[in-house]
XYZ file of C-alpha atoms in Angstrom:
377
model
C -70.420 -50.380 56.383
C -68.378 -53.422 57.591
C -64.957 -53.797 56.015
C -63.952 -57.090 54.447
C -60.818 -58.506 52.866
C -59.728 -61.773 51.303
C -56.036 -62.699 51.481
C -54.694 -65.425 49.181
C -51.387 -67.214 49.460
C -49.738 -70.262 50.876
C -47.666 -73.346 50.363
C -44.474 -72.090 51.996
C -43.494 -69.840 54.878
C -42.338 -67.288 52.310
C -45.954 -66.742 51.270
C -47.708 -67.442 54.576
C -45.663 -65.225 56.915
C -46.215 -61.922 55.056
C -49.878 -62.867 54.597
C -50.261 -63.332 58.347
C -48.403 -60.082 58.995
C -50.881 -58.128 56.875
C -53.904 -59.992 58.248
C -52.766 -59.211 61.793
C -52.270 -55.538 60.957
C -55.776 -55.343 59.478
C -57.248 -56.995 62.574
C -55.402 -54.632 64.905
C -56.526 -51.491 63.084
C -60.011 -52.699 62.086
C -61.180 -55.162 64.770
C -64.627 -55.529 63.173
C -63.373 -56.277 59.666
C -64.223 -59.623 58.066
C -60.873 -61.265 57.299
C -60.788 -64.470 55.261
C -57.713 -66.348 54.081
C -57.772 -68.487 50.960
C -55.394 -71.452 50.959
C -54.925 -75.141 50.260
C -55.232 -78.079 52.602
C -51.702 -79.211 51.734
C -49.839 -75.989 52.535
C -48.471 -74.576 55.796
C -51.401 -72.181 55.892
C -53.787 -75.029 56.754
C -52.253 -75.104 60.254
C -50.800 -71.628 60.714
C -53.793 -69.523 59.671
C -56.431 -71.090 61.981
C -53.921 -71.111 64.841
C -53.744 -67.305 64.534
C -57.517 -67.062 64.724
C -58.303 -66.247 61.096
C -61.138 -67.691 59.027
C -59.887 -70.134 56.396
C -61.387 -71.161 53.060
C -59.824 -73.899 50.950
C -59.369 -74.226 47.198
C -57.938 -77.196 45.275
C -54.175 -77.085 44.772
C -53.522 -76.331 41.095
C -49.821 -76.358 40.109
C -49.138 -74.299 36.997
C -46.777 -76.278 34.712
C -43.921 -74.128 33.405
C -43.709 -76.215 30.203
C -46.021 -78.595 28.287
C -46.607 -81.836 30.197
C -49.505 -84.303 30.518
C -50.706 -82.084 33.408
C -51.740 -79.449 30.880
C -54.742 -81.524 29.809
C -56.160 -81.636 33.347
C -55.381 -77.983 34.084
C -58.562 -76.281 32.775
C -60.992 -78.343 34.845
C -58.859 -78.188 37.996
C -58.361 -74.457 37.640
C -62.073 -73.882 37.104
C -62.865 -75.735 40.321
C -60.386 -73.564 42.201
C -61.752 -70.352 40.659
C -65.283 -71.362 41.631
C -64.200 -71.954 45.237
C -62.390 -68.607 45.315
C -65.417 -66.796 43.861
C -67.679 -68.317 46.534
C -65.314 -67.128 49.293
C -65.100 -63.591 47.877
C -68.880 -63.374 47.463
C -69.603 -64.810 50.905
C -67.808 -61.993 52.718
C -68.549 -59.365 50.036
C -64.829 -58.565 49.916
C -63.788 -54.948 49.397
C -60.367 -56.028 48.171
C -58.377 -59.178 47.397
C -54.662 -59.255 48.135
C -52.517 -62.085 46.825
C -49.086 -63.165 48.049
C -48.283 -65.678 45.328
C -48.307 -69.450 45.245
C -50.823 -71.868 43.769
C -53.803 -70.365 45.530
C -53.326 -66.815 44.255
C -54.055 -67.578 40.593
C -57.699 -68.640 41.165
C -58.139 -65.750 43.606
C -57.002 -63.239 40.988
C -59.191 -64.786 38.279
C -62.253 -64.829 40.543
C -61.709 -61.255 41.747
C -61.372 -60.039 38.162
C -64.665 -61.699 37.153
C -66.415 -60.175 40.174
C -64.828 -56.738 39.576
C -63.256 -56.746 43.056
C -60.024 -54.697 43.223
C -56.789 -56.652 43.447
C -53.540 -55.902 45.283
C -50.445 -58.008 44.603
C -47.624 -58.442 47.113
C -44.500 -60.019 45.607
C -41.860 -61.260 48.025
C -39.052 -62.290 45.703
C -36.736 -60.324 43.470
C -37.950 -62.494 40.582
C -41.747 -62.648 40.492
C -43.603 -65.963 40.285
C -46.158 -66.982 37.655
C -49.234 -66.225 39.776
C -48.192 -62.689 40.665
C -47.133 -61.920 37.100
C -50.698 -62.791 36.091
C -52.334 -60.888 38.930
C -50.247 -57.775 38.268
C -51.955 -57.404 34.862
C -55.256 -56.547 36.539
C -54.149 -55.222 39.926
C -55.037 -51.786 41.208
C -51.730 -51.813 43.098
C -48.589 -53.957 43.100
C -46.225 -53.913 46.071
C -42.762 -55.438 45.935
C -40.025 -56.286 48.381
C -37.099 -55.445 46.120
C -36.499 -52.591 43.692
C -35.289 -55.013 41.028
C -38.616 -56.875 40.787
C -39.994 -56.460 37.277
C -43.751 -56.018 37.642
C -45.802 -53.251 35.995
C -46.740 -50.154 38.023
C -45.184 -51.588 41.182
C -44.102 -49.728 44.278
C -41.410 -50.888 46.703
C -42.785 -51.338 50.213
C -40.505 -54.039 51.560
C -41.731 -57.350 52.914
C -44.453 -57.375 55.605
C -42.763 -58.732 58.726
C -44.168 -61.175 61.242
C -45.538 -59.540 64.390
C -42.880 -61.191 66.560
C -40.112 -59.809 64.342
C -41.596 -56.316 64.492
C -41.778 -56.640 68.283
C -38.127 -57.729 68.390
C -37.074 -54.721 66.311
C -38.737 -52.433 68.872
C -37.209 -54.312 71.809
C -33.716 -54.091 70.316
C -34.139 -50.385 69.671
C -35.263 -49.758 73.257
C -32.858 -52.016 75.178
C -30.591 -54.239 73.065
C -28.545 -55.629 75.955
C -31.535 -56.658 78.054
C -33.238 -58.186 75.005
C -30.131 -60.257 74.175
C -29.698 -61.412 77.773
C -33.328 -62.456 78.150
C -33.263 -64.436 74.919
C -29.935 -66.062 75.813
C -31.358 -67.194 79.153
C -34.320 -68.790 77.358
C -31.988 -70.687 75.031
C -29.303 -71.626 77.568
C -26.596 -69.486 75.957
C -23.987 -67.077 77.338
C -24.803 -63.559 76.066
C -21.231 -62.401 76.691
C -19.703 -64.727 74.091
C -20.045 -64.842 70.283
C -23.071 -66.773 68.988
C -23.362 -68.242 65.493
C -26.860 -69.120 64.291
C -27.033 -71.783 61.565
C -30.360 -72.509 59.905
C -31.511 -74.000 56.638
C -35.154 -73.239 57.326
C -37.880 -75.605 58.505
C -36.754 -78.317 56.064
C -33.070 -77.846 56.798
C -30.143 -77.757 54.362
C -27.847 -80.751 54.136
C -24.901 -78.722 52.833
C -25.075 -76.278 55.744
C -25.553 -79.048 58.297
C -22.613 -81.170 57.173
C -20.152 -78.334 56.544
C -20.722 -76.538 59.841
C -20.420 -79.723 61.921
C -17.139 -80.526 60.192
C -15.729 -77.136 61.197
C -17.193 -77.256 64.705
C -13.824 -77.863 66.461
C -12.321 -74.640 65.080
C -15.410 -72.612 65.942
C -15.647 -73.966 69.473
C -11.928 -73.563 70.140
C -12.355 -69.868 69.389
C -14.982 -69.527 72.111
C -17.936 -69.408 69.713
C -21.300 -70.825 70.721
C -23.354 -72.428 67.957
C -27.139 -72.540 67.778
C -27.834 -75.005 64.964
C -31.383 -75.473 63.695
C -31.063 -78.591 61.572
C -34.536 -78.798 60.042
C -37.198 -81.333 60.918
C -35.934 -84.909 60.895
C -32.311 -83.908 60.336
C -30.873 -83.636 63.840
C -29.774 -87.267 64.115
C -27.067 -86.948 61.464
C -25.819 -83.689 62.966
C -25.598 -85.212 66.440
C -23.728 -88.194 65.014
C -21.233 -85.875 63.312
C -20.648 -84.130 66.640
C -20.220 -87.324 68.682
C -16.405 -87.199 68.578
C -16.205 -83.707 70.059
C -14.735 -83.120 73.485
C -17.708 -83.219 75.918
C -16.827 -79.851 77.458
C -16.626 -78.144 74.060
C -19.733 -80.017 72.896
C -21.757 -78.175 75.559
C -21.433 -74.990 73.493
C -22.971 -76.588 70.412
C -26.763 -76.400 70.739
C -28.765 -78.556 68.323
C -32.493 -78.146 67.674
C -34.526 -79.347 64.720
C -36.803 -76.332 64.695
C -37.469 -73.281 66.830
C -40.935 -71.770 66.908
C -39.580 -68.626 68.606
C -37.143 -67.579 65.887
C -37.175 -64.122 67.409
C -35.173 -65.549 70.329
C -32.541 -66.943 67.957
C -32.295 -63.635 66.114
C -32.040 -61.720 69.391
C -28.860 -63.558 70.418
C -27.143 -64.121 67.066
C -24.002 -62.210 66.115
C -23.838 -63.841 62.687
C -26.301 -66.023 60.760
C -25.457 -68.729 58.224
C -28.572 -69.475 56.175
C -30.380 -69.736 52.858
C -31.600 -66.486 51.273
C -35.349 -66.758 50.932
C -36.986 -63.333 50.742
C -38.412 -63.574 54.262
C -35.072 -64.456 55.808
C -33.186 -61.723 53.949
C -35.722 -59.044 54.861
C -35.929 -60.061 58.515
C -32.140 -60.040 58.907
C -31.807 -56.663 57.193
C -34.523 -55.109 59.345
C -32.858 -56.540 62.464
C -29.365 -55.342 61.440
C -28.067 -58.918 61.526
C -24.950 -59.797 59.487
C -25.275 -62.967 57.445
C -23.554 -65.518 55.279
C -26.039 -66.437 52.567
C -25.881 -69.814 50.818
C -28.642 -69.582 48.195
C -30.711 -72.645 47.411
C -29.088 -74.162 44.305
C -32.399 -75.095 42.655
C -35.332 -73.023 41.414
C -35.192 -69.970 39.165
C -32.303 -68.258 40.922
C -34.453 -65.899 42.995
C -32.572 -66.607 46.244
C -29.335 -65.191 44.849
C -31.218 -62.127 43.628
C -32.948 -61.717 46.994
C -29.604 -61.509 48.775
C -28.157 -58.987 46.313
C -29.072 -55.670 47.989
C -27.824 -56.733 51.432
C -24.623 -58.204 49.985
C -23.985 -55.136 47.832
C -24.442 -52.872 50.858
C -21.814 -54.850 52.790
C -24.189 -56.430 55.279
C -23.664 -60.020 54.165
C -21.416 -62.465 52.361
C -22.746 -64.801 49.681
C -21.353 -68.122 48.529
C -22.686 -70.716 46.096
C -23.935 -73.922 47.687
C -21.275 -76.004 45.935
C -18.505 -73.714 47.225
C -19.668 -73.708 50.837
C -16.906 -76.063 51.927
C -14.923 -76.709 55.111
C -11.990 -74.663 53.830
C -14.232 -71.737 52.874
C -15.882 -71.702 56.302
C -12.504 -71.929 58.047
C -11.210 -68.985 56.046
C -14.283 -66.794 56.214
C -16.833 -67.706 58.895
C -14.487 -68.772 61.719
C -12.626 -65.418 61.894
C -15.688 -63.307 61.079
C -17.891 -64.485 63.945
C -15.213 -63.348 66.428
C -14.541 -60.014 64.691
C -16.798 -57.577 66.536
C -15.594 -54.527 64.589
C -16.383 -56.045 61.189
C -19.696 -57.436 62.408
C -20.593 -53.990 63.694
C -19.956 -52.435 60.284
C -21.944 -55.209 58.588
C -24.860 -54.637 60.965
C -25.039 -50.954 60.018
C -24.855 -51.863 56.332
C -27.600 -54.489 56.691
C -29.923 -52.008 58.364
C -29.361 -49.515 55.536
C -31.348 -51.766 53.177
C -33.854 -53.020 55.747
C -37.489 -51.945 55.715
C -38.822 -52.529 59.236
C -42.107 -50.730 58.585
C -43.140 -52.602 55.442
C -46.315 -54.022 56.986
C -47.669 -50.542 57.669
C -46.861 -49.461 54.117
C -48.678 -52.420 52.565
C -51.656 -51.719 54.829
C -51.729 -48.128 53.553
C -51.830 -49.418 49.976
C -54.697 -51.760 50.865
C -56.648 -48.957 52.510
C -56.260 -46.773 49.440
C -57.431 -49.466 47.027
C -60.340 -50.561 49.242
C -61.379 -46.999 50.095
C -61.110 -47.662 53.805
C -60.820 -45.115 56.570
C -60.456 -45.841 60.274
C -63.006 -43.078 60.844
C -65.756 -44.900 58.904
């Protein structure tokens, strides 16, 4: 009997990347399985999912207000439309199982699956679960989490499913770390024999990181450090302006890009990463044994600080509040650290101690158990 699965999630890379990791794993193990992804037209999934060759079904975007607002009055009708669309998608492929990754689209998927008596699996990325996954966990046959501290009923810790390119990089680094670093450095125009600092605020960038690092650029460059700075889309102009007074020779070691599709190349060359602490970033760095300086996003429900906790507690990363990430702090902490190979080596070992490089396979095992699948069928 043909296998079929519906995956629901989207809006941000934090939801879409683990969804794609699981979808890819299902396709690799069960090439004949019907794989459908439920998403919204406004989210990243609208572009990323079809580009990976997966079937896409859309539902209306239905934000769930956290407190009473005028939006509450329109919620029932909007949600019903989304549930109807989700039910049609589940019925169309006769799904064996529905797995949700959170975000607006997961709520209607969970509601539709419950009405159709289709088993549900929840995958929660963050240390603090979102509204959709809290709801889905009430009816789920299995709940998988990234962090031990996540408070969801009957959950099991699997780690975060990693993108295929990150899994491939883990294998490459295990087999030949020096060759992998040199090949990536050649692609990016960097010297693999010198320290490399990766700075990234994610696809949207982070103004605090951008401004602070450029202000400390002279000290970093004088110490022989190369900087790979991913500014975020539309934010490179200000960074380049801030760097305009640098000595031209030193400036050649400061590499500015708005965005890098091949993040695996950046990770392959980095000795230290300065970044936000979304669940995906934290888990990828831990699995790759990459030391980090985490500057959690100062808005939201505080999940980014919680996400970073295990890696920081293990000694694999530093953490600093956004408001305290100043020039003086970077001069005192980041400038000496990126040149300290012994300390970075100890941090790398500590980071790996909390990493879960095989999370995708574990989540797939959970799915197989809930759906009753066997590769021998």
